[in-house]
Each structure stands twice: as C-alpha cells, then as structure tokens.
Amino acid sequence: MGETNYLVVGSSHAALEAVHAIRMIDAKGSVALVTRDAHLPYSPTVLPYVVSGRSKPERVALRDEAYFKTMNVDFVRGATLVGIDAKNRTARFEGQPARKFDKLLLATGAQPIIPPIKGLDKVPFHVLRSLDDALGLRKAMGQAKRAVVLGAGLIGMHAAENLVEAGLAIGIVEMQGQVLPGYFDAKASGLIEKAFAAHKVTLKLGRKAQEIKSGAVVLDDGSELPFDLLLVSTGVKPELGYLEGSGVATERGILVDARMNTNVEGIFAAGDVAQAKLFQAEGTGVAGILPAAVEQGRIAGMAMAGDRALKPYPGHVSLNTYTFFGQQAISVGAGVAGPVPAGAETIERADAAKNAYLRLALKDNRLLGAVGINVSLDPGILWQLILRKVDLAPVMDRFQADPLAVGRVLMSRLWR
Amino acid sequence: MTVQTKPNKVIVCEGNEAAARGVALARPDVVSVYPITPQSSLVEALSQMIADGELDAELINAEGEHSVLSSLQGACLAGARTYTATSAQGLAFMFEPYIRAPGLRLPMVLGIVTRDVLSPQCVWGGHQDAMLVRECGWIQMYCETVQEILDTNIMAYKVAEHPEVMLPVNVCHDGNYLSFGIARCELPEQGLVDDFLGPKSINWHVALDPERPMAVDPLTGGSNNPGPAMFVRYRMGQTESMGRALRVISEVHTDWGKRTGRHHAPLIEEYRMEGAQVALVTIGSMTGAAKDAVDAARDSGQAVGLVKVKTYRPFPAQAMTKALANVKAVGVVDRSVSFAWNGGPVYQDTLTALALAGQRLPIQSMIGGLAGADITQEHFERAIARVFGLAKGEGSTETHWMNEKD
Amino acid sequence: MGKAFDSIVFHGKNCDGCGDCVTACVKAKGGSDALSSRIKILPDGAGGFELALCRQCGEAKCVMNCPSGALTKNGDSGVIDWADDKCVNCLLCTVGCAYGGITYEAQIGHVIKCDQCGGQPACVAACPHDALAFSTIAGIYNSYGDKEDMFAPGLSACQGCNSELLIRHTMRRIGPNAVVAAPPGCIPGMGTVGYNGKTGAKVPIFHPLLTNTSSMLAGIRRYYERQGRDVTVVALAGDGGTVDVGFQALSGAAERGEHILYICVDNEGYMNTGMQSSGSTNYGSWTSTTPVGPSLKGKRSDGKNLPMVMMMHNCAYVATASLSHMEDYYAKLDQALETSKNGFAYVHVYAPCPSGWRFHSSKTIDICRLGVETNFIPLWEFTPKGGLRFTLPTENPRPITDYLKAIGKYRHLEPAQIEHIQHLADERLSLLSKFVRDTGARPAAE
Ligand SMILES: Cc1cc2nc3c(=O)[nH]c(=O)nc-3n(C[C@H](O)[C@H](O)[C@H](O)COP(=O)(O)OP(=O)(O)OC[C@H]3O[C@@H](n4cnc5c(N)ncnc54)[C@H](O)[C@@H]3O)c2cc1C
C-alpha cells in the first residue's frame, strides 16, 4: 500500500491549484495527484473547442510531466477512486493499489446527469465532460447531418454552436422558457437565442423531451425532432460514487466548511464536487464553474499544508462568460437572472443596433450583479466590487453610466 | 640561538634615534606617526628610514595621536606588529584608544618620550604623562641610557607578544635628557634580532580576519548572567597576565643579555646595595646622577645604595621589598606628582609594597626634575644626607621638592 | 530562490491624463484606436487619474482560470504571456483579473494584455510626466537575493528601522571578505557586534570607539594590503560618530585617501542613547537635548551637511542615498565598493528614524521618499574626475511641508521655522546645482 502525505484525487482545476498551494508551503511532504483520466490534466471547459477543432487535443494540457517532476508530485493516471476508509486514512482505487494518506482532497468534479427519459437507454447518445467524450463527439459530428441537443445550459449551447459550425442542422430542447437560465434574464437570453435562430437552430424552449425514439426526439407537445446525433446536456451532478460508507457528509455535493474541510478532519473537497458557502445567499451550494474550482482548490491546498496566509472562502458568487458566434455574454452576481431581490433596483440599457444589452442590479449602494451582452465589462472587477462590498454611493451616477471605467478606477485605487 | 659574533656596529646617537633604530630592528609592519615635542625626532627618524627603504613598513601620517593609536590598533587586530611614540598632550589625546588596548589584549609597543603635562604650559621632560596612565593596564618600562632604549624597544615586542602576556607595552624614556642626549650605542645585527623575536604571532587570540570571522569586543557586562562573570573573567585575565609579565620580562632580559652581552636589570636594579644602611629609589635617566652621588658617598664611607625601577607596571613589589629588606630609611625620587597625597607615584608604590611586606621604616618622597629641571649629583648628595637623617630619626618625612629653590 | 521581475510603476499624482502612453501603446502594438491600447488611463472624477494595466501578477488568476493553457507566467521576464494559438476566447481570464489588465476587445476579436514590450515598454518611454516608470529593482533581488545575509536573524532594531535594512543589503552585496566597523550607536545597539560573547554578524565585526572608526579601518586595510590581501573594510557608522566626534578621524583618513568604504547612516541624532541632538540634526528638530518649550523651539542651528564637506575633501567617491531609492543606492554601493579599493569612498545614507523622529514605523520608506521628493535630501554622487551629478531629477520638488508634516519631530514648527527650512533646502540645492554646473561638465573619463 502506498503512503502519501497529501493525496489529491482528480486532475483538473481544483486539484491542480491545490497541489500548487501545497507546494508553496511544503516543499518536502509527499504529494500524489491521482486521476481516473488517461490524459495529462486538461479542463472540461476547453472541450467545446476540441469538438470544434480550434483546440488540438494534444495541446490542451494544463500541466506536463515535467511540471510534476519539478514539483516532485507523483502523478498517477487511470486510477479511479472507489472507496475511502476515513478511520484508517486509506483510499481505494480501481487499477491501483490503495493509498494511505494524511490529508485527502476530493476534486473529482462532476458528471453529466442522464435524465430518465423513456427510450434514452436504447439509443446511442453523447455527453461532453471528458476529452474522450469530446473526441467521440467530434468524430460523430463528421458523419452526422442532424443533431439534437437536450438542455440549453452552457455545455449544450457551446456544443450546439460547434455542431452548427460543422454544418449540422440543430435542434435544442430546453425545459425552461429561455436558454442559459440561471445566468441570464429573458432579455439577455433573447439576444443569444436570436443569434442561434439566425444560424437556423431550432429552439424548443419550454419543452420537455418525452421520449427518445431511434432517430427522433418526441417532445411533450407531440412534435418530433429528428437526429442522427444526440447530445445530452441536461446538467451535471457531483461525482460521489466512492463515498459510500466513508462517513463523509453530502447533500447535493460534499459538504465543506470555509477551509474546504469536509465533516471528516483532514478530508477536503473542492470544485464541482463540493457544496460550499454561498456569498450572496444563505446556505450552501455547488458552484459548478471553473473560477470557483480554482478558488476552492487553492484554499483547500493552503488548508491542507497549514498555510497561515489562508483566508477563509468568502462564498460562491455566480459568474460566467459566454461567447457565441463571435458575441460575448457576461454574467456576474445575483439579481440579474432570476427575480429581483427585495430592496434591490435594476438598471437596464439596450442598444438594439449593436445587439447590446446591459443590466445592473444594485442594493444599498452595493453592486449585486451585472449582465452584459456585447457590452465591455471587466467581470473580474465586478466580482471584486461584490466581494468587497464596495460602497458605490460616492460614484453611483458615474458607475451606472460607465461601470467599466469607474470599476477600473475603483480597483486601481484599492490596489494602491 | 643567534648570538652576537662580530664586533658590534657602534653608532653615536640621541635617545630618540636609538628608539627608532631599536624599533626598526624589530621590523614593525605599520608605523603611525604624529609629531610632538620631545618625541618628534623619533618619528622623523622612523619616517626617514621608511623613506630610505631601510625599514619596510607602512607609514601612516595620521592627523593626531588619537588616530595614530587607533590605526595601529586596527592594524594590530589584523595581525600587524606596530609602533608609535608620543609625549604628554599627545598621550592625553590618545587616551581614549590607549585605555582599551590592554582590554583588547593587543601586543603593541608604544614609546612614551616622557614630558610634563599642561598646565602650566611646558614642553620639557618629566614623568607626569607616563605616570598619569600607569593604571590603564599597559606594561611600563623606564630606560636609563640610550643603549637601554634601543635594547628595551626590541625586548618590549618579545614581552608584549608573549602568549602568557599579550599586553601592550610602553617603553618610556625621558624627554630632553634621553631623547636628545647623545651617547654611544651598539647596534645588534638584524639576524640576531629576528632570531630573538621569532616569528610574529600578533593576533592569534583576537583577530579581525575574514578567514577567521569573529566579533571583536561585543558588549560585555551588565547585571545579567553571563555578563558579570564574563567581565570579571576578562579583568582577572588581564591582572593575571600582568603578574606573569614580571617573570616574562626577566626571562626576556636574560635571553637578550645572553645573546648580546648587554645585561639590563629587568625589573629593578640594585646598585651598591650590599651592606647599605639607607637607599635611594630612582627611575629613568636621573639614575645616572644618583649613582654618581652614591659612589661619592660610598667613597666617603657612607653605606648608601640605590634601587632603580626599570619595570614600573606591573610593579615588582617583591623584588623591591627584598632589595630594601635591610635598610633603615629610604628616599624615593619621582619625576612626577601624585595628587592623591602630595607625593610621587613611585614613592606610593614603594610605600605600599613595604607596608604589605611588614617592613616599617622611614621613607620620604622626593620630587625633582619636573618640566625639565636638572637633578644633579648635588641634589642627590643632599637627598642621601636627608635619608641618613631619617635613619637616625632626624628630619621630617614630608615630601621634599628637590628643585624648589633652583 | 524564485525570481523577481521588472514592472511598470504608476505614479498617479504625476499623471495629467495626456494619453501619450495610450497612443504609444497603440502604435507599438499596431492597433487602430485607443481601444486597442493595453494601458488604460481613467479619470477618477476628481481631477486625478487611475490606471488599468496588467500587473503581471505572481499568482495570476487569469492564468489559473485559463482552461486552454493559453496564458502562462514567463519564468524569465515575469510577463504573463498570451498564446494566440491556444486561446479559445472563453473570457474566463477576464473573470480572474481584478484590475482590468486583460480585456476582450471586440474590434480585435480576442483578449489583449500588456507584454511590457519585451522589456522596453513604449508607454513608459512616452510618458512626459514621470507618471509611468519601469522598475528594474527586481534585478537587485535576482543578483543578491541568494547571497548570504551577513547578519544573524533577530537583530533587535526598533520596529521600522531602516538601518537594519540598509546593513543587511549592504553586507549581502559586499560579501564575506570584509571587516566591518560598527561604532557605538544603533547598529551595534541592535546586536550586530553582539553581547556577552555572542555575535550578530557572520563577518568580522568590531566596535571601534565612537571617535576612531576611520583610523582603525585604515590600519586594518593598510596591513591587509601589505599582505597582498584585498579585504574590504567597511564602516557602518551613525551620524554622531561621523559628523561629530568621529569627524577628525574621518577627515584625516579621507585626506590620506585611505582605502575605506565609509557608510554613514544618518538618523540626525544620537538615537541609540535616547534621541539627543547631533551635528547632523536639522534645524528646528525636536530632540531630547533640543527640546521644545516656551523658550526653545527645537534645534537652533542648521545641520552640518557632511557629504558636501566630504566632497570638498576630494574623496575618490562621495554620494548621498536614501533607501526609498534602492537601485540608486545599489548603483552607488557598487561604485563605492569599487572605488574603495584605491581610495576613500563615502556614502551618506539618510535614515529616518521612527522612534526618534516620531512617525509610525510603517512610514519609514515613505519618509525617505518624501525627503528625496522635496529636495530636502537631493541624491547625488561625486568623483574627482566626473564632478558632481544628481542621480535623480531635482526638478518640480514637492513643498518641504509635505516632508515636515509627516514627521513628529517637526510638529511644533512655526511658519517662520518652516520657511527657514524651505530656504535651507533651496539654498542647498542651488549650491549643489552650481557644483553640478561647474564640475559635472568634466569629462567622465580621461
Ligand atoms: C463542456 C464544458 C464547458 C464548460 N464551460 C465552462 C465555462 O465556460 N465557464 C465555467 O466557469 N465553467 C465551465 N465549465 C465547468 C468547469 O469546467 C468546471 O467547473 C471545472 O472544470 C470544475 O473543475 P473541478 O476540478 O472541480 O472538476 P473537473 O474539471 O470536473 O475534474 C474532475 C477530475 O476528477 C477526475 N475524477 C472524477 N472522478 C474520479 C474518481 N472517482 N477517481 C479519480 N479521478 C476522478 C476526473 O477525471 C477529472 O480529472 C464547463 C464544463 C464543461 C464540461
């Protein structure tokens, strides 16, 4: 049985940042990075671009073997975590001997949700989470003519665009009344929908797939969408299979505190697998986005190595950037997608000629959130304004008029 | 052992030049100079020797005595054999670095061409300068003749650098009488001196050398452990070395005598003390005239002897009490004043030594030769008469000022 | 040891928003309008300007957020490199950046960021107001960061003391083949020479007397030269032992051209013994022997300007320095070190003292900088051949009150006293400027 001071499972953003943070403090302790993937570390976020061909699969690695060598990290691929014995501090793997650990980080991310649609188990379909998924989809795309995408979340929308560019006829089925619900309000989504419609994508919004027949999706209104390629992108759920009997507490994801520690001391979780504090709402949630995985992974690594510079996780702020057909969409914070929170005000501006739209949500002179389509914004600055609860009262008029420039001024000043 | 084989080279020179030649034979590495009467011709002679290539030494023309001694202390800490000389006000100005040399255990040689100190303003001989610094921890040897100046300067290095001593040495010779007095002087061969002094080992114990990094003179003392004990250890070490110096000085003089045939008394010289009823105690160049007076008195049947102090610090108390064991009265002639109780410093030390030895006898302080005043044979004859009087219980032991009426 | 990097520095107070930097950037990067500039100057709404520019962060969030490996921190230049052929335009980097340093520009079609123009940033060169500077101070760290610190950790200097900073830098630069004289004062007071048998230094170090630093060093150096050894002898002395009681020895050694590197750390007084006035104490200063009361209002005479006095000794090298300008100091230290092999090198470092001058310990370097920027402490260097030259611009100084107001020992000053000090600074500068005019024109080399 192997023994490791720091055992990190997963090889994506959360895991990699944790390893980096550990090595910042502890140059000597043994570190192992174990993943079930067969490839060098890569980001799921890059997969749509692998599908489209923009990113060559051999060039998407986030780290190479040399990195692990320099950092003295034992990088193990092709080993799937299948069980944890918290008492004996042991992790069991498929295809690898078990390992004892002092500290364990679970950064196993998420897996696609396969919805219980009648007939889905009878037809071949695609998902997009791993590099192998992307390569499979890319191959299938070359031989297909018509595709149906189930779910208009980020993954589905990205993939749909890839498929459009590859010359396929596309239908998108989304249960909710708009694309990308959760990140954008109906007006913003409308602009995105418009772009997809312009590319002849059939958008079935507010519709459910009732049944999958071979070659067609039957919707709840009885209509059918034919396909020879089916992509299921109806959401993701944390990868938790190995936790049975471990005593590690979960709800939707693995419950962690502000240091990414689970209920078991010394076992940490971060990224898409973790259910952590929310910044703009009570309670906890699974963030499911890359910047959160980076942040949580870094904090977990610092906590594991005992870095005294650790600042507890402030909580997740909803964030995303989305580019579609050469246009940009940005969503930061709360109050911009769903209903407007009590006491908040929203400011909206649209410029139809430029296909531009801006919506700001403010409360008590603090920024709550912002959404922009084809509007220049610095999402990183807006995120900081929210996190730092920067008082905008002295600059409110100017901020509303030009959030980009005023945001930059504020951060430049805070920085100095 | 190299001994003098060839006949000595003989020169005729003043005391300052003899000092310079003695020093040059000891091959100092660094010489630092600043002029002052009556020392000036000494450092001029050294500077000239360096200019002429006769002496291979670094010459520092410092801007004052304070820097003179300071630069030499630096050089010494780096491993150099050093030399300078001064007088009176120069010594006073040098006082600050002067007082730390013994504590640093620097084996330096510093000539004092003795002179009285201000005020009144004066530039003439007297021992006041050297005597003022007698409690600073330097070894002090006083010379009687030009030859003794040369020889003692060489011997001084051997004493100072002796591993059991490691203390700085003052070679004192009287301003005017010795500094400018011209006499016959034998010059030993360089090889003999080299062999006598042996290889240099200046900073074996304290050094400022990147090859042996150490802190020199960290703050030491205070009331917290280990400060007090450490400070005491340093001070005791100094006094113990002073004690050992008495033996080393004697050994060095014996060695020098064997090699050169010139035997100078190392601590004290007993002159015609056999059967003496009374004695004079003298120091420095006055001894010549005093010896003449003793000779004359002996010729006329008076049993008087003389004890000359060569080594004044450390004070050779034992030798002194032994020499004076059988006399009935003593007159101690000083060329300086102690303001403690109206007497001379040599007198005080002699008195203390005798008292400690339980030798109770009349003893009088006689002060003469201040600021260049003559102490002639007649002065000493009168002094001898006084001491005989004391032996008979006549006259007072109040301090006698020899030149009071000159 | 890691590596430190050069960086673009923004002095916002100097910026008038002229936009020359933006134009230069656009030109250098081949863009068409201001939007394609990597540097953005933004009015702050109150007459001033702020900056949005890539900070080339050490732990760069843009790099961490990049899913495609398109952003990397360049190990040589420290620049965050962006690889066009790897970028997928996902904009997640812009989520990471809190400074608007990497931005998507629609007309260009991808994110853009500053690359420091390969070490010669066009914006800095174009800035006419010293609002932008390219700091290469990292070079000091890269050159000397892994050299041994010649002092033990845990010296007991006061909080915020810049003498400790100075001596650590200085001796790290000079290295172990040296002998250090630390005359009584703050420097040995903080434990460099040690206590009761223990030392605070890894080089030979000693307490000279307050009065004889230069002469002792002269003796040491003379002997080593005689032995054929090139041992650097260094004074790390305070102003008391330099300007006052050690001056005679200093002057003598300078006159003789002893091969000494003499560094005077001037905190304008006897700070180690309780903040008494020295010859270097500036006019009007409160000290414990020039107190403030109904009859006295601080020091009544001007401080002695020793570096100018040393210049008149025609020393092989004389310079003034301040730790707010480390590169300047290092350049001078290099020269002084070299010169001290054959002559007397004197470096006068102004060392504001939080304990004795009454300012917060976090402000030391700010005070250093204010001293320079008000021309109270002009930075210059002198060699007999090259004459006098200012090593930092002296034009457009800040008013002397910026300096005085920041320091507690001047708190009591009356307007007339302030005027006196301003006058003093002006006069000093004008005298120095005359020297610059009359001597600085000498050819630098024969
Ligand atoms: C197509 C797509 C597009 C996306 N686009 C965006 C976007 O635009 N913006 C954004 O913010 N986010 C986006 N995301 C989400 C983002 O990629 C994730 O939030 C992020 O990758 C989470 O990182 P993680 O390290 O927590 O987990 P993951 O990236 O999911 O990595 C999990 C790792 O764990 C390994 N693993 C899993 N189970 C085991 C096991 N049992 N044993 C061993 N190893 C295991 C996996 O092989 C993998 O290496 C996208 C995701 C996808 C799939």
XYZ file of N, CA and C in Angstrom, chain A residues 266-356:
273
model
N -9.303 16.540 7.925
C -8.222 16.039 7.078
C -8.695 15.550 5.718
N -10.003 15.440 5.538
C -10.515 15.117 4.198
C -11.191 16.372 3.656
N -10.719 16.807 2.512
C -11.165 18.061 1.918
C -11.872 17.788 0.595
N -12.652 18.759 0.181
C -13.254 18.655 -1.145
C -13.290 20.050 -1.756
N -13.156 20.110 -3.074
C -13.169 21.409 -3.741
C -13.611 21.248 -5.185
N -14.177 22.321 -5.698
C -14.567 22.336 -7.104
C -15.989 21.831 -7.303
N -16.188 21.283 -8.476
C -17.545 20.872 -8.862
C -18.143 19.802 -7.958
N -17.279 19.157 -7.169
C -17.792 18.083 -6.312
C -18.266 18.618 -4.965
N -17.874 19.867 -4.670
C -18.082 20.383 -3.317
C -19.335 21.246 -3.213
N -19.904 21.197 -2.055
C -21.045 22.067 -1.764
C -20.587 23.023 -0.663
N -20.330 24.264 -1.070
C -19.713 25.223 -0.154
C -20.625 26.423 0.039
N -20.144 27.282 0.886
C -20.853 28.501 1.231
C -21.189 29.334 -0.020
N -22.326 30.036 0.061
C -22.683 30.974 -0.996
C -22.451 32.378 -0.482
N -22.039 33.261 -1.349
C -21.740 34.622 -0.897
C -22.994 35.489 -0.858
N -23.856 35.283 -1.813
C -24.995 36.197 -1.911
C -26.307 35.560 -1.476
N -26.231 34.421 -0.848
C -27.455 33.778 -0.362
C -27.110 32.970 0.874
N -28.115 32.653 1.633
C -27.943 31.790 2.797
C -27.564 30.397 2.298
N -26.923 29.657 3.165
C -26.725 28.248 2.880
C -25.582 27.954 1.942
N -25.642 26.751 1.384
C -24.526 26.268 0.585
C -25.022 25.818 -0.775
N -24.093 25.646 -1.663
C -24.476 25.209 -2.994
C -23.273 24.671 -3.745
N -23.549 24.003 -4.843
C -22.479 23.524 -5.711
C -22.271 24.602 -6.775
N -21.060 25.107 -6.856
C -20.808 26.240 -7.752
C -20.812 25.799 -9.205
N -20.071 24.772 -9.502
C -20.089 24.218 -10.841
C -19.411 25.061 -11.903
N -18.571 25.995 -11.503
C -17.864 26.789 -12.519
C -16.366 26.770 -12.260
N -15.644 27.058 -13.295
C -14.192 26.970 -13.262
C -13.557 27.923 -12.238
N -13.919 29.203 -12.230
C -13.250 30.097 -11.271
C -13.474 29.665 -9.821
N -14.619 29.080 -9.543
C -14.873 28.604 -8.183
C -14.004 27.393 -7.879
N -13.819 26.525 -8.861
C -12.962 25.356 -8.658
C -11.534 25.802 -8.369
N -11.074 26.815 -9.085
C -9.730 27.369 -8.877
C -9.595 27.902 -7.444
N -10.565 28.705 -7.056
C -10.539 29.354 -5.752
C -10.594 28.321 -4.625
N -11.524 27.401 -4.758
C -11.695 26.396 -3.710
C -10.493 25.450 -3.656
N -9.966 25.115 -4.810
C -8.801 24.238 -4.844
C -7.618 24.887 -4.144
N -7.439 26.162 -4.400
C -6.332 26.896 -3.781
C -6.499 26.928 -2.259
N -7.717 27.212 -1.824
C -7.963 27.278 -0.380
C -7.751 25.898 0.255
N -8.245 24.867 -0.409
C -8.069 23.519 0.123
C -6.586 23.196 0.269
N -5.805 23.518 -0.754
C -4.376 23.243 -0.702
C -3.712 23.982 0.446
N -4.067 25.250 0.608
C -3.491 26.044 1.701
C -3.859 25.441 3.050
N -5.113 25.049 3.175
C -5.558 24.473 4.447
C -4.831 23.161 4.706
N -4.673 22.363 3.681
C -4.022 21.063 3.856
C -2.583 21.236 4.306
N -1.896 22.233 3.724
C -0.487 22.439 4.043
C -0.310 23.325 5.276
N -1.412 23.810 5.830
C -1.299 24.658 7.023
C -0.777 26.045 6.713
N -1.061 26.554 5.547
C -0.605 27.896 5.173
C -1.334 28.934 6.021
N -0.540 29.721 6.751
C -1.172 30.680 7.659
C -1.738 31.893 6.937
N -1.425 31.997 5.638
C -1.976 33.122 4.876
C -3.393 32.829 4.403
N -3.882 31.658 4.726
C -5.206 31.276 4.236
C -6.282 32.240 4.727
N -7.067 32.703 3.765
C -8.249 33.482 4.135
C -9.443 32.596 3.809
N -10.357 32.439 4.732
C -11.471 31.518 4.502
C -12.261 31.885 3.248
N -12.856 30.896 2.673
C -13.640 31.076 1.444
C -14.791 32.044 1.699
N -14.850 33.118 0.941
C -15.899 34.108 1.213
C -17.275 33.616 0.769
N -17.291 32.624 -0.081
C -18.561 32.135 -0.605
C -18.615 32.293 -2.096
N -19.441 31.506 -2.690
C -19.525 31.473 -4.149
C -20.360 32.631 -4.683
N -19.840 33.275 -5.701
C -20.584 34.291 -6.444
C -20.810 33.727 -7.840
N -22.041 33.761 -8.280
C -22.350 33.241 -9.610
C -21.614 34.072 -10.667
N -20.972 33.400 -11.593
C -20.147 34.090 -12.582
C -20.176 33.322 -13.866
N -20.235 33.983 -14.988
C -19.875 33.288 -16.214
C -19.644 34.220 -17.379
N -18.836 33.721 -18.259
C -18.634 34.412 -19.521
C -19.028 33.419 -20.599
N -19.552 33.920 -21.642
C -20.038 33.010 -22.684
C -19.890 33.701 -24.027
N -19.147 33.070 -24.900
C -19.027 33.647 -26.243
C -19.784 32.759 -27.223
N -20.514 33.405 -28.095
C -21.333 32.648 -29.049
C -21.318 33.375 -30.386
N -20.975 32.672 -31.399
C -20.936 33.238 -32.750
C -20.265 34.617 -32.766
N -19.139 34.704 -32.052
C -18.385 35.965 -32.056
C -18.952 37.051 -31.169
N -19.987 36.734 -30.423
C -20.533 37.723 -29.490
C -20.192 37.306 -28.062
N -20.330 38.281 -27.141
C -19.927 37.995 -25.768
C -21.080 38.221 -24.803
N -21.143 37.302 -23.864
C -22.117 37.473 -22.791
C -21.392 37.314 -21.466
N -21.760 38.174 -20.527
C -21.120 38.127 -19.212
C -22.205 38.161 -18.159
N -22.030 37.338 -17.148
C -22.987 37.347 -16.042
C -22.225 37.266 -14.737
N -22.474 38.200 -13.858
C -21.783 38.232 -12.569
C -22.797 38.508 -11.480
N -22.790 37.703 -10.449
C -23.555 38.016 -9.252
C -25.030 37.677 -9.325
N -25.756 38.283 -8.402
C -27.161 37.932 -8.202
C -28.065 39.055 -8.708
N -29.326 38.710 -8.799
C -30.312 39.736 -9.109
C -30.402 40.076 -10.574
N -29.703 39.322 -11.420
C -29.719 39.664 -12.826
C -30.378 38.594 -13.699
N -30.492 37.391 -13.158
C -31.091 36.324 -13.960
C -32.520 36.047 -13.510
N -32.662 35.695 -12.266
C -33.981 35.355 -11.742
C -34.737 36.584 -11.298
N -35.642 36.409 -10.357
C -36.410 37.537 -9.846
C -35.526 38.531 -9.106
N -35.896 39.784 -9.124
C -35.119 40.842 -8.454
C -35.322 40.725 -6.944
N -34.259 40.629 -6.195
C -34.407 40.502 -4.732
C -35.052 41.748 -4.141
N -35.692 41.559 -2.987
C -36.358 42.672 -2.313
C -35.355 43.772 -1.996
N -35.762 44.999 -2.240
C -34.905 46.140 -1.886
C -33.862 46.455 -2.942
N -33.775 45.629 -3.963
C -32.767 45.876 -4.989
C -33.382 46.678 -6.129
N -32.545 47.400 -6.818
C -33.043 48.063 -8.018
C -32.229 47.569 -9.205
N -32.834 47.571 -10.355
C -32.078 47.153 -11.527
C -32.094 48.283 -12.544
N -30.979 48.347 -13.253
C -30.863 49.337 -14.312
C -30.648 48.569 -15.596
N -31.382 48.926 -16.594
C -31.265 48.218 -17.859
C -30.986 49.201 -18.977
N -30.110 48.773 -19.886
C -29.889 49.591 -21.077
C -29.738 48.650 -22.250
N -30.325 49.011 -23.337
C -30.184 48.149 -24.512
C -29.865 49.019 -25.725
N -29.104 48.466 -26.626
C -28.788 49.164 -27.865
C -29.006 48.148 -28.979
N -30.208 48.202 -29.530
C -30.616 47.173 -30.481
C -29.685 47.115 -31.684
N -29.235 48.303 -32.140
C -28.371 48.362 -33.313
C -27.098 47.560 -33.095
N -26.596 47.642 -31.857
C -25.340 46.943 -31.577
C -25.593 45.569 -30.985
N -26.873 45.215 -30.889
C -27.200 43.941 -30.281
C -26.702 43.888 -28.832
N -26.683 45.070 -28.180
C -26.071 45.151 -26.853
C -27.132 45.306 -25.777
